[in-house]
Amino acid sequence: MNRFDPLLSHAATVKDRHILDLFAADPSRAESFSAEAGPFLFDYSKTNIDADGMALLLDLAAQTGVAARRDAMFSGEKINETEGRAVLHTAWRSVEDSILVDGANVMPALRDTRARMQEFAAAVREGRYNGQGGTITDVVNIGIGGSDLGPAMASLACAAFADGPKLHFVSNVDGAHIHDTLAGLDPETTLVVVASKTFTTIETMTNAESARRWMAEVVTEPAKQFAAISSATDRTATFGIPAERVFGFEDWVGGRYSVWSPIGLSLMIGIGPELFDQFLSGAAAMDAHFRTAPFAHNLPVLLALVGLWHNQVLGHATRAVLPYEQRLARLPAYLQQLEMESNGKRVAMDGSDLPYHSGPVVWGEPGTNGQHAFYQLIHQGTRVVPCEFIVTANGLEPDLDHQHLLLMANCLAQSEALLRGRSLAEATEIMRAKGLEGAELDRQARHRVFPGNRPSTTLMFDQLTPATLGGLIALYEHRVFVEGVVLGINSFDQWGVELGKELALALAPVLEGTSDGAGKDGSTLQLAARIRALRG
Ligand code: F6P
């Protein structure tokens, strides 16, 4: 027995029917299986969910206590139970004057830090804060995971609004990343922002030291061109960054939820404090919707329930996120961390084994590029991949509007093709018209059959602006939250990243030849030996 049993029983009776039949039986299906919040329309009618299935899903959300848990999160309760922390990234976009953690109001300190960020960002943009060579032309954000993916994704998404220094993002410990990023930059007009909540992450600290060495070759006092985003002020001081350029945030903001906090500093420098405020406002509007809308019309809840239906109920292990919006190219990578680091957990909050699957594998690429790469498998492969299309109605290039129209037509065509498919009879007719007959006609036609009946959802909004981007990210954050609550897991820790980090530290001496690696398996020792031999 587990919480998905009623849904599994229901699914067993309906899983083979065609989604098109649901449309035929209910002319208002598209409207009934859609919901709106602010600028967003979420259409989940091209799925095999019917009214009974939706009722069961909504029951599940009610029974697992999503509403109470949501309210606990927003009010600063320590719902991150394995780390004993509150979960309050929402405070960074909140308009409330008082949010309590351990009885203390966190808002005054937060607003103070944001005011310092705004002043610093404005000073960089207006040339009041300069490098040795004058006005800052380039900002290099060094961070990884949540200290990179959020601002990197958002900076690309807001590229049309960027009028500040050029932004660059370095994350990988691979020296090629920092090398290629710094090549061509002028150290005298570059600002380096070291973004690490803990200020211990090996990749970030190694890259920060490399950047400092690069700058020190030309700049007399490199520390003057460094800023830090971290809560570890002792470590930032040891690194040599003065307190006035250190922007901290509390441990109740998880790395992958931190783009609203000082981790968004590079974005703020790029688009300016006012547009950054709009980014926050868009997210705050989604927060308000999540807190107040009935679940049947609540976008984060609906996205979560559709996801649970596909993964835990129907057994589709992956979810493709397909933005028809080139500037959302990094959104799938961002969502990979958000969803998979949050909900890739095999035990429930109480430590018991999950009797159902954890969150899905999330992957994707922008359309239309993906159409010419992996959509083949989505349309004709043996596995069903639920697809999540994201599309804007208007581009930001009025003179290229005809291209945006084509983009949208492609998006709608893909979800239609997934739904409708092409039958053997249709394929046969097409091939017969081309002159084929007999066994060859049959063989060729079979290759051209699309099974159809493949589920997708579409999230549509007007235009990609800082405000809609904020709403979009908050929507996904809350969707992950709801999924986590229904699964009964802690979405806010990430113990699964620790083991590899520990082993990497222990392996470095084996690669250097200063440890024999006693106790390591044969494959690891063979690979280490080959590395030593190849490096001479
Ligand atoms: O990889 C684990 C992780 O802790 C992520 O959750 C986090 O976003 C990233 O590392 C970076 O951490 P920090 O900001 O402390 O450098």
Coordinates of C-alpha atoms and ligand atoms in Angstrom, one line a residue:
M1 CA 0.0 0.0 0.0
N2 CA 1.3 3.5 -0.8
R3 CA -0.2 6.9 -1.3
F4 CA -0.3 6.5 -5.1
D5 CA -2.4 3.3 -5.0
P6 CA -5.8 4.9 -5.8
L7 CA -4.1 6.6 -8.8
L8 CA -2.4 3.5 -9.9
S9 CA -5.7 1.6 -9.9
H10 CA -7.3 4.5 -11.9
A11 CA -4.4 4.6 -14.3
A12 CA -4.7 0.8 -15.0
T13 CA -8.2 1.4 -16.3
V14 CA -7.4 4.3 -18.5
K15 CA -3.8 4.1 -19.6
D16 CA -4.4 2.6 -23.0
R17 CA -7.1 5.1 -24.2
H18 CA -6.2 7.8 -26.7
I19 CA -5.9 11.4 -25.4
L20 CA -7.6 12.5 -28.6
D21 CA -10.7 10.6 -27.5
L22 CA -10.8 12.7 -24.4
F23 CA -11.0 15.8 -26.6
A24 CA -13.7 14.2 -28.7
A25 CA -15.8 13.4 -25.6
D26 CA -15.4 16.8 -24.1
P27 CA -15.4 19.9 -26.4
S28 CA -14.4 22.1 -23.5
R29 CA -11.5 19.9 -22.5
A30 CA -8.7 22.4 -23.4
E31 CA -10.3 25.0 -21.2
S32 CA -11.2 22.7 -18.3
F33 CA -7.7 21.3 -18.2
S34 CA -5.9 24.6 -18.3
A35 CA -5.3 27.2 -15.6
E36 CA -4.0 30.8 -15.5
A37 CA -1.9 32.9 -13.1
G38 CA -0.9 36.4 -14.0
P39 CA 0.7 36.2 -17.4
F40 CA 0.9 32.4 -17.5
L41 CA -1.4 30.0 -19.2
F42 CA -0.8 26.3 -18.3
D43 CA -2.5 23.9 -20.7
Y44 CA -2.3 20.2 -19.5
S45 CA -5.2 19.0 -21.7
K46 CA -2.8 17.0 -24.0
T47 CA -2.3 14.5 -21.2
N48 CA -4.3 11.4 -20.2
I49 CA -5.6 13.0 -17.1
D50 CA -9.4 13.1 -16.8
A51 CA -11.7 14.6 -14.2
D52 CA -11.5 11.5 -12.0
G53 CA -7.7 11.4 -12.2
M54 CA -7.5 15.1 -11.4
A55 CA -9.8 14.6 -8.4
L56 CA -7.5 11.8 -7.1
L57 CA -4.4 13.9 -7.7
L58 CA -6.0 16.9 -5.8
D59 CA -7.0 14.5 -3.0
L60 CA -3.3 13.3 -2.8
A61 CA -2.2 16.9 -2.5
A62 CA -4.7 17.5 0.2
Q63 CA -4.0 14.3 2.1
T64 CA -0.2 14.8 2.1
G65 CA -0.6 18.2 3.7
V66 CA 0.7 20.4 0.9
A67 CA -1.2 23.5 2.1
A68 CA 0.1 23.2 5.7
R69 CA 3.6 22.6 4.6
R70 CA 3.5 25.5 2.2
D71 CA 2.3 27.8 5.0
A72 CA 5.0 26.5 7.3
M73 CA 7.6 27.3 4.6
F74 CA 6.5 30.8 4.1
S75 CA 6.2 31.5 7.8
G76 CA 9.8 30.5 8.5
E77 CA 9.3 27.1 10.2
K78 CA 12.3 24.7 10.0
I79 CA 10.9 22.4 7.3
N80 CA 14.4 21.4 6.2
E81 CA 14.5 18.9 8.9
T82 CA 17.7 17.1 8.1
E83 CA 19.6 20.3 8.4
G84 CA 17.5 22.0 11.0
R85 CA 16.9 25.0 8.8
A86 CA 14.0 27.2 7.7
V87 CA 13.4 27.5 3.9
L88 CA 12.9 31.1 3.2
H89 CA 14.3 32.0 -0.2
T90 CA 10.9 33.6 -0.7
A91 CA 11.8 36.3 1.8
W92 CA 14.2 37.7 -0.7
R93 CA 11.3 38.7 -3.0
S94 CA 8.8 39.3 -0.3
V95 CA 7.1 42.6 0.3
E96 CA 6.3 41.7 3.9
D97 CA 7.9 43.8 6.6
S98 CA 8.3 41.0 9.1
I99 CA 9.2 37.3 8.6
L100 CA 10.4 35.5 11.8
V101 CA 13.1 32.9 12.1
D102 CA 13.6 31.7 15.6
G103 CA 11.5 34.7 16.8
A104 CA 13.7 37.3 15.1
N105 CA 12.6 39.4 12.1
V106 CA 14.9 38.7 9.2
M107 CA 13.6 41.4 6.9
P108 CA 15.6 44.4 8.1
A109 CA 19.0 42.8 7.6
L110 CA 17.9 41.4 4.3
R111 CA 16.7 44.8 3.0
D112 CA 20.0 46.3 4.3
T113 CA 22.0 43.8 2.2
R114 CA 19.8 44.4 -0.8
A115 CA 20.3 48.2 -0.5
R116 CA 24.1 47.6 -0.4
M117 CA 23.8 45.4 -3.5
Q118 CA 21.8 48.1 -5.3
E119 CA 24.3 50.8 -4.4
F120 CA 27.2 48.6 -5.5
A121 CA 25.5 47.6 -8.8
A122 CA 24.7 51.2 -9.6
A123 CA 28.2 52.3 -8.8
V124 CA 29.6 49.7 -11.1
R125 CA 27.2 50.6 -13.9
E126 CA 27.7 54.3 -13.5
G127 CA 31.5 54.2 -13.3
R128 CA 31.6 55.3 -9.7
Y129 CA 33.3 52.0 -8.8
N130 CA 36.2 51.5 -11.1
G131 CA 39.0 49.1 -11.9
Q132 CA 42.6 50.1 -12.1
G133 CA 42.0 50.9 -15.8
G134 CA 38.7 52.8 -15.3
T135 CA 35.1 51.8 -15.9
I136 CA 34.3 48.1 -15.4
T137 CA 33.6 46.5 -18.7
D138 CA 33.3 42.9 -17.7
V139 CA 32.0 41.0 -14.6
V140 CA 33.2 37.4 -14.1
N141 CA 30.9 35.5 -11.7
I142 CA 32.8 32.5 -10.2
G143 CA 30.6 30.0 -8.6
I144 CA 29.1 26.5 -9.2
G145 CA 25.7 24.8 -8.8
G146 CA 23.2 27.3 -7.4
S147 CA 25.9 29.9 -7.2
D148 CA 26.2 29.8 -11.0
L149 CA 23.2 28.2 -12.7
G150 CA 20.7 30.8 -11.4
P151 CA 22.5 34.0 -12.4
A152 CA 23.9 32.4 -15.6
M153 CA 20.5 31.2 -16.7
A154 CA 18.8 34.5 -15.8
S155 CA 21.5 36.7 -17.4
L156 CA 21.0 34.9 -20.7
A157 CA 17.3 35.1 -20.3
C158 CA 17.5 38.8 -19.7
A159 CA 20.1 39.5 -22.4
A160 CA 17.7 41.8 -24.3
F161 CA 17.6 44.0 -21.2
A162 CA 21.3 44.0 -20.4
D163 CA 22.9 47.5 -20.6
G164 CA 25.7 47.1 -18.0
P165 CA 29.1 45.5 -18.2
K166 CA 29.3 42.2 -20.0
L167 CA 28.7 39.2 -17.8
H168 CA 30.7 36.0 -17.8
F169 CA 30.2 32.8 -15.7
V170 CA 32.9 30.4 -14.7
S171 CA 32.0 27.2 -12.8
N172 CA 34.0 24.2 -13.8
V173 CA 37.2 23.3 -12.0
D174 CA 38.5 22.4 -15.5
G175 CA 41.1 25.1 -16.0
A176 CA 39.9 25.4 -19.6
H177 CA 36.8 27.2 -18.3
I178 CA 38.5 30.0 -16.5
H179 CA 41.2 30.2 -19.1
D180 CA 38.8 30.6 -22.0
T181 CA 36.7 33.1 -20.1
L182 CA 39.5 35.4 -19.0
A183 CA 41.2 35.2 -22.4
G184 CA 40.5 38.5 -24.1
L185 CA 39.3 40.3 -21.0
D186 CA 41.2 43.3 -19.6
P187 CA 42.2 42.6 -16.0
E188 CA 42.2 46.4 -15.4
T189 CA 38.5 46.7 -16.1
T190 CA 37.2 43.4 -14.9
L191 CA 35.3 42.8 -11.7
V192 CA 35.4 39.3 -10.3
V193 CA 32.5 38.2 -8.1
V194 CA 33.2 35.1 -6.1
A195 CA 29.9 33.5 -5.4
S196 CA 29.9 30.7 -2.8
K197 CA 27.6 30.4 0.1
T198 CA 30.1 28.4 2.1
F199 CA 33.3 29.9 0.5
T200 CA 34.8 26.4 0.7
T201 CA 33.6 24.8 -2.6
I202 CA 36.8 23.5 -4.2
E203 CA 35.9 24.4 -7.7
T204 CA 35.0 28.0 -6.8
M205 CA 37.9 28.6 -4.5
T206 CA 40.4 27.1 -7.1
N207 CA 39.0 29.3 -9.9
A208 CA 39.0 32.4 -7.6
E209 CA 42.6 31.9 -6.9
S210 CA 43.4 31.5 -10.6
A211 CA 41.5 34.7 -11.4
R212 CA 43.4 36.6 -8.6
R213 CA 46.7 35.4 -10.1
W214 CA 45.6 36.5 -13.6
M215 CA 44.6 39.9 -12.3
A216 CA 47.7 40.3 -10.1
E217 CA 49.9 40.1 -13.2
V218 CA 48.6 43.6 -14.2
V219 CA 46.6 45.1 -11.4
T220 CA 48.5 46.4 -8.3
E221 CA 45.8 45.7 -5.8
P222 CA 43.6 42.8 -7.2
A223 CA 41.5 42.5 -4.1
K224 CA 40.0 45.9 -5.0
Q225 CA 38.5 44.3 -8.1
F226 CA 36.9 41.4 -6.2
A227 CA 33.5 41.2 -4.5
A228 CA 32.2 38.2 -2.6
I229 CA 28.8 36.7 -2.1
S230 CA 28.9 34.5 0.9
S231 CA 27.7 34.0 4.4
A232 CA 31.2 33.0 5.5
T233 CA 32.7 36.5 6.3
D234 CA 35.7 35.0 8.1
R235 CA 36.7 33.2 4.9
T236 CA 36.0 36.1 2.6
A237 CA 38.2 38.3 4.8
T238 CA 41.0 35.7 4.7
F239 CA 40.7 35.7 0.9
G240 CA 41.3 39.5 1.2
I241 CA 37.9 40.9 0.2
P242 CA 36.9 43.8 2.4
A243 CA 33.6 43.6 4.2
E244 CA 32.1 46.5 2.2
R245 CA 32.1 44.3 -0.9
V246 CA 30.9 41.1 0.8
F247 CA 27.2 40.4 0.4
G248 CA 25.9 37.6 2.7
F249 CA 22.7 35.6 3.0
E250 CA 21.5 33.2 5.7
D251 CA 21.5 29.4 5.7
W252 CA 17.7 29.4 5.1
V253 CA 18.4 30.1 1.5
G254 CA 19.4 26.9 -0.4
G255 CA 22.0 27.3 -3.1
R256 CA 19.6 26.3 -5.9
Y257 CA 17.0 28.7 -4.6
S258 CA 19.4 31.6 -4.2
V259 CA 19.1 33.7 -7.4
W260 CA 16.9 36.2 -5.6
S261 CA 19.5 36.8 -3.0
P262 CA 23.0 38.4 -3.4
I263 CA 23.8 35.4 -5.7
G264 CA 21.8 37.5 -8.2
L265 CA 24.3 40.4 -7.9
S266 CA 25.9 39.8 -11.4
L267 CA 22.4 39.9 -12.9
M268 CA 21.6 43.1 -11.0
I269 CA 24.8 44.6 -12.4
G270 CA 23.9 43.5 -15.9
I271 CA 20.3 44.7 -16.1
G272 CA 20.3 47.3 -13.3
P273 CA 18.6 47.4 -9.9
E274 CA 15.2 48.6 -11.2
L275 CA 14.8 45.7 -13.6
F276 CA 16.1 43.3 -10.9
D277 CA 13.3 44.6 -8.8
Q278 CA 10.8 43.6 -11.5
F279 CA 12.4 40.2 -11.6
L280 CA 11.7 39.9 -7.8
S281 CA 8.1 41.3 -8.3
G282 CA 7.3 38.7 -10.9
A283 CA 8.4 36.0 -8.4
A284 CA 6.4 37.6 -5.6
A285 CA 3.3 37.6 -7.7
M286 CA 3.7 33.8 -8.3
D287 CA 4.3 33.4 -4.5
A288 CA 1.0 35.2 -3.8
H289 CA -0.8 33.0 -6.4
F290 CA 0.7 29.8 -4.8
R291 CA -0.3 30.8 -1.4
T292 CA -3.9 31.8 -2.2
A293 CA -5.2 30.1 -5.4
P294 CA -7.4 27.0 -4.9
F295 CA -5.4 23.9 -5.8
A296 CA -7.5 23.1 -8.8
H297 CA -6.4 26.4 -10.3
N298 CA -3.0 26.7 -8.7
L299 CA -0.2 26.6 -11.3
P300 CA 2.6 25.2 -9.1
V301 CA 0.3 22.6 -7.7
L302 CA -1.0 21.6 -11.2
L303 CA 2.5 21.3 -12.7
A304 CA 3.5 19.1 -9.7
L305 CA 0.4 16.9 -10.0
V306 CA 0.9 16.4 -13.7
G307 CA 4.5 15.5 -13.1
L308 CA 3.6 13.0 -10.4
W309 CA 1.0 11.5 -12.7
H310 CA 3.5 10.9 -15.4
N311 CA 6.4 9.7 -13.3
Q312 CA 5.1 8.0 -10.2
V313 CA 1.7 6.8 -11.7
L314 CA 2.5 6.1 -15.3
G315 CA 6.1 5.3 -14.8
H316 CA 7.7 7.7 -17.3
A317 CA 11.1 8.2 -15.8
T318 CA 12.1 11.4 -17.6
R319 CA 10.6 14.8 -18.4
A320 CA 11.8 16.9 -21.3
V321 CA 11.6 20.7 -20.8
L322 CA 11.5 22.3 -24.2
P323 CA 11.6 26.1 -24.2
Y324 CA 10.7 27.7 -27.5
E325 CA 12.7 30.8 -26.5
Q326 CA 16.4 30.8 -27.3
R327 CA 17.2 32.9 -24.3
L328 CA 15.9 30.2 -22.0
A329 CA 18.6 27.9 -23.4
R330 CA 20.0 27.4 -19.9
L331 CA 16.7 26.8 -18.2
P332 CA 16.8 23.0 -18.6
A333 CA 20.2 22.9 -16.9
Y334 CA 18.9 25.2 -14.2
L335 CA 15.9 23.0 -13.7
Q336 CA 18.1 19.9 -13.6
Q337 CA 19.7 21.2 -10.4
L338 CA 16.4 22.6 -9.0
E339 CA 14.5 19.4 -9.5
M340 CA 17.0 16.7 -9.3
E341 CA 19.0 18.0 -6.4
S342 CA 15.8 18.7 -4.6
N343 CA 13.7 15.6 -5.3
G344 CA 16.3 13.0 -6.2
K345 CA 16.0 11.3 -2.8
R346 CA 15.4 7.6 -2.0
V347 CA 14.3 8.0 1.6
A348 CA 11.4 9.8 3.1
M349 CA 11.7 12.5 5.7
D350 CA 11.6 9.9 8.5
G351 CA 14.4 7.9 6.9
S352 CA 12.3 5.1 5.6
D353 CA 12.7 3.8 2.0
L354 CA 10.4 5.4 -0.5
P355 CA 7.9 2.9 -1.8
Y356 CA 7.7 4.7 -5.1
H357 CA 10.1 6.5 -7.4
S358 CA 11.8 9.8 -6.5
G359 CA 11.6 12.8 -8.9
P360 CA 12.2 12.4 -12.6
V361 CA 15.3 12.9 -14.8
V362 CA 14.8 16.4 -16.2
W363 CA 16.5 17.3 -19.5
G364 CA 15.9 19.4 -22.6
E365 CA 17.1 22.0 -25.1
P366 CA 15.4 24.9 -26.7
G367 CA 13.2 24.4 -29.7
T368 CA 13.6 24.4 -32.6
N369 CA 17.1 23.0 -32.2
G370 CA 16.0 19.9 -30.3
Q371 CA 13.6 19.1 -33.2
H372 CA 16.7 18.4 -35.3
A373 CA 18.4 16.3 -32.7
F374 CA 16.4 14.2 -30.1
Y375 CA 12.8 14.7 -31.1
Q376 CA 13.1 11.6 -33.2
L377 CA 13.1 9.5 -30.1
I378 CA 10.3 11.5 -28.5
H379 CA 8.1 10.8 -31.5
Q380 CA 9.0 7.3 -32.5
G381 CA 11.1 5.8 -29.7
T382 CA 9.8 2.9 -27.5
R383 CA 9.7 5.0 -24.3
V384 CA 7.2 7.8 -23.6
V385 CA 8.8 11.1 -22.7
P386 CA 6.3 13.6 -21.3
C387 CA 7.2 17.0 -22.8
E388 CA 6.9 20.3 -21.2
F389 CA 6.7 23.1 -23.9
I390 CA 7.4 26.7 -22.8
V391 CA 6.5 29.4 -25.3
T392 CA 6.2 33.1 -25.5
A393 CA 3.7 34.8 -27.8
N394 CA 6.0 37.7 -28.6
G395 CA 9.7 38.0 -29.2
L396 CA 11.7 41.0 -28.3
E397 CA 12.9 41.7 -31.8
P398 CA 10.0 43.4 -33.6
D399 CA 11.8 43.4 -37.0
L400 CA 12.1 39.6 -36.7
D401 CA 8.6 38.9 -35.7
H402 CA 8.0 36.6 -38.6
Q403 CA 10.7 34.3 -37.1
H404 CA 8.9 34.3 -33.8
L405 CA 5.7 33.3 -35.6
L406 CA 7.6 30.3 -37.1
L407 CA 9.0 29.4 -33.7
M408 CA 5.5 29.3 -32.2
A409 CA 4.1 27.3 -35.1
N410 CA 6.8 24.8 -34.6
C411 CA 6.1 24.5 -30.9
L412 CA 2.4 24.0 -31.4
A413 CA 3.1 21.5 -34.3
Q414 CA 5.3 19.4 -32.0
S415 CA 2.7 19.0 -29.3
E416 CA 0.0 18.3 -32.0
A417 CA 2.2 15.7 -33.6
L418 CA 2.9 14.0 -30.3
L419 CA -0.8 13.9 -29.6
R420 CA -2.2 13.0 -33.0
G421 CA 0.6 10.8 -34.4
R422 CA 0.2 9.3 -37.9
S423 CA -1.5 5.9 -38.3
L424 CA -0.4 3.1 -40.5
A425 CA -3.3 3.8 -42.9
E426 CA -2.3 7.4 -43.3
A427 CA 1.4 6.5 -43.8
T428 CA 0.4 3.9 -46.3
E429 CA -1.6 6.4 -48.3
I430 CA 1.3 8.8 -48.3
M431 CA 3.7 6.2 -49.6
R432 CA 1.2 4.8 -52.1
A433 CA 0.9 8.3 -53.6
K434 CA 4.6 8.2 -54.0
G435 CA 4.3 5.1 -56.2
L436 CA 5.2 2.4 -53.8
E437 CA 3.3 -0.9 -53.6
G438 CA 3.3 -4.4 -52.2
A439 CA 5.8 -5.5 -49.5
E440 CA 7.9 -2.4 -50.1
L441 CA 4.9 -0.1 -49.5
D442 CA 4.2 -1.9 -46.3
R443 CA 7.8 -1.8 -45.1
Q444 CA 8.3 1.9 -45.9
A445 CA 4.9 2.9 -44.4
R446 CA 5.7 1.2 -41.1
H447 CA 8.8 3.4 -40.7
R448 CA 6.6 6.5 -41.1
V449 CA 4.1 5.6 -38.4
F450 CA 4.0 8.0 -35.4
P451 CA 2.2 6.2 -32.5
G452 CA 0.9 9.5 -31.1
N453 CA -1.0 9.6 -27.8
R454 CA 2.2 11.0 -26.3
P455 CA 1.6 13.5 -23.4
S456 CA 2.7 17.1 -23.3
T457 CA 1.9 20.3 -21.5
T458 CA 2.3 23.9 -22.7
L459 CA 3.2 26.9 -20.6
M460 CA 2.6 30.1 -22.5
F461 CA 3.1 33.7 -21.7
D462 CA 3.4 37.0 -23.5
Q463 CA 7.1 37.9 -23.5
L464 CA 10.3 37.0 -21.7
T465 CA 11.0 40.0 -19.5
P466 CA 12.7 40.1 -16.0
A467 CA 9.2 40.0 -14.4
T468 CA 8.0 37.0 -16.3
L469 CA 11.3 35.2 -15.8
G470 CA 10.9 35.8 -12.1
G471 CA 7.4 34.3 -12.2
L472 CA 8.6 31.4 -14.3
I473 CA 11.4 30.5 -11.9
A474 CA 9.2 30.8 -8.8
L475 CA 6.6 28.6 -10.5
Y476 CA 9.2 25.9 -10.9
E477 CA 10.5 26.3 -7.4
H478 CA 7.0 25.8 -5.9
R479 CA 6.3 22.9 -8.3
V480 CA 9.4 21.2 -6.9
F481 CA 8.2 22.0 -3.4
V482 CA 4.8 20.4 -4.0
E483 CA 6.2 17.3 -5.6
G484 CA 8.6 16.9 -2.7
V485 CA 5.8 17.2 -0.1
V486 CA 3.6 14.7 -1.9
L487 CA 6.6 12.3 -2.1
G488 CA 7.2 12.9 1.6
I489 CA 10.9 13.8 1.1
N490 CA 13.1 16.7 2.1
S491 CA 13.5 18.8 -1.0
F492 CA 16.0 21.1 0.7
D493 CA 19.1 19.0 1.6
Q494 CA 21.6 17.5 -0.9
W495 CA 23.5 14.8 0.9
G496 CA 23.9 12.9 -2.4
V497 CA 26.6 15.3 -3.6
E498 CA 28.9 14.7 -0.6
L499 CA 30.4 11.3 -1.3
G500 CA 31.9 12.2 -4.6
K501 CA 33.4 15.3 -3.2
E502 CA 35.1 13.3 -0.4
L503 CA 36.4 10.7 -2.7
A504 CA 37.8 13.3 -5.1
L505 CA 39.8 14.8 -2.3
A506 CA 41.2 11.3 -1.4
L507 CA 42.0 10.5 -5.0
A508 CA 44.1 13.6 -5.8
P509 CA 47.1 12.1 -3.9
V510 CA 46.6 8.8 -5.8
L511 CA 46.8 10.7 -9.1
E512 CA 49.9 12.6 -7.9
G513 CA 51.5 9.3 -6.9
T514 CA 51.8 10.2 -3.2
S515 CA 49.3 7.6 -2.1
D516 CA 49.0 4.0 -3.3
G517 CA 45.2 4.1 -3.1
A518 CA 45.1 1.0 -0.8
G519 CA 41.5 -0.2 -0.6
K520 CA 40.4 1.2 -3.9
D521 CA 38.7 -1.0 -6.5
G522 CA 40.7 -2.4 -9.5
S523 CA 39.1 -0.1 -12.1
T524 CA 39.8 3.0 -10.1
L525 CA 43.4 2.0 -9.6
Q526 CA 43.8 1.1 -13.3
L527 CA 42.5 4.4 -14.4
A528 CA 44.6 6.3 -11.9
A529 CA 47.7 4.4 -13.0
R530 CA 46.9 5.2 -16.6
I531 CA 46.6 8.9 -15.8
R532 CA 49.9 8.9 -14.0
A533 CA 51.6 7.1 -17.0
L534 CA 50.0 9.5 -19.5
R535 CA 51.1 12.6 -17.5
G536 CA 54.6 11.2 -17.2
Ligands
F6P1 O1 26.9 20.6 -5.2 C1 26.3 20.9 -3.9 C2 26.1 22.4 -3.7 O2 26.1 22.5 -2.3 C3 24.9 23.0 -4.3 O3 23.7 22.8 -3.6 C4 25.3 24.4 -4.3 O4 24.5 25.2 -5.1 C5 26.7 24.3 -4.8 O5 27.2 23.2 -4.2 C6 27.6 25.5 -4.5 O6 27.8 25.7 -3.1 P1 28.5 27.1 -2.6 O7 27.6 28.2 -2.9 O8 28.6 26.9 -1.1 O9 29.8 27.2 -3.2

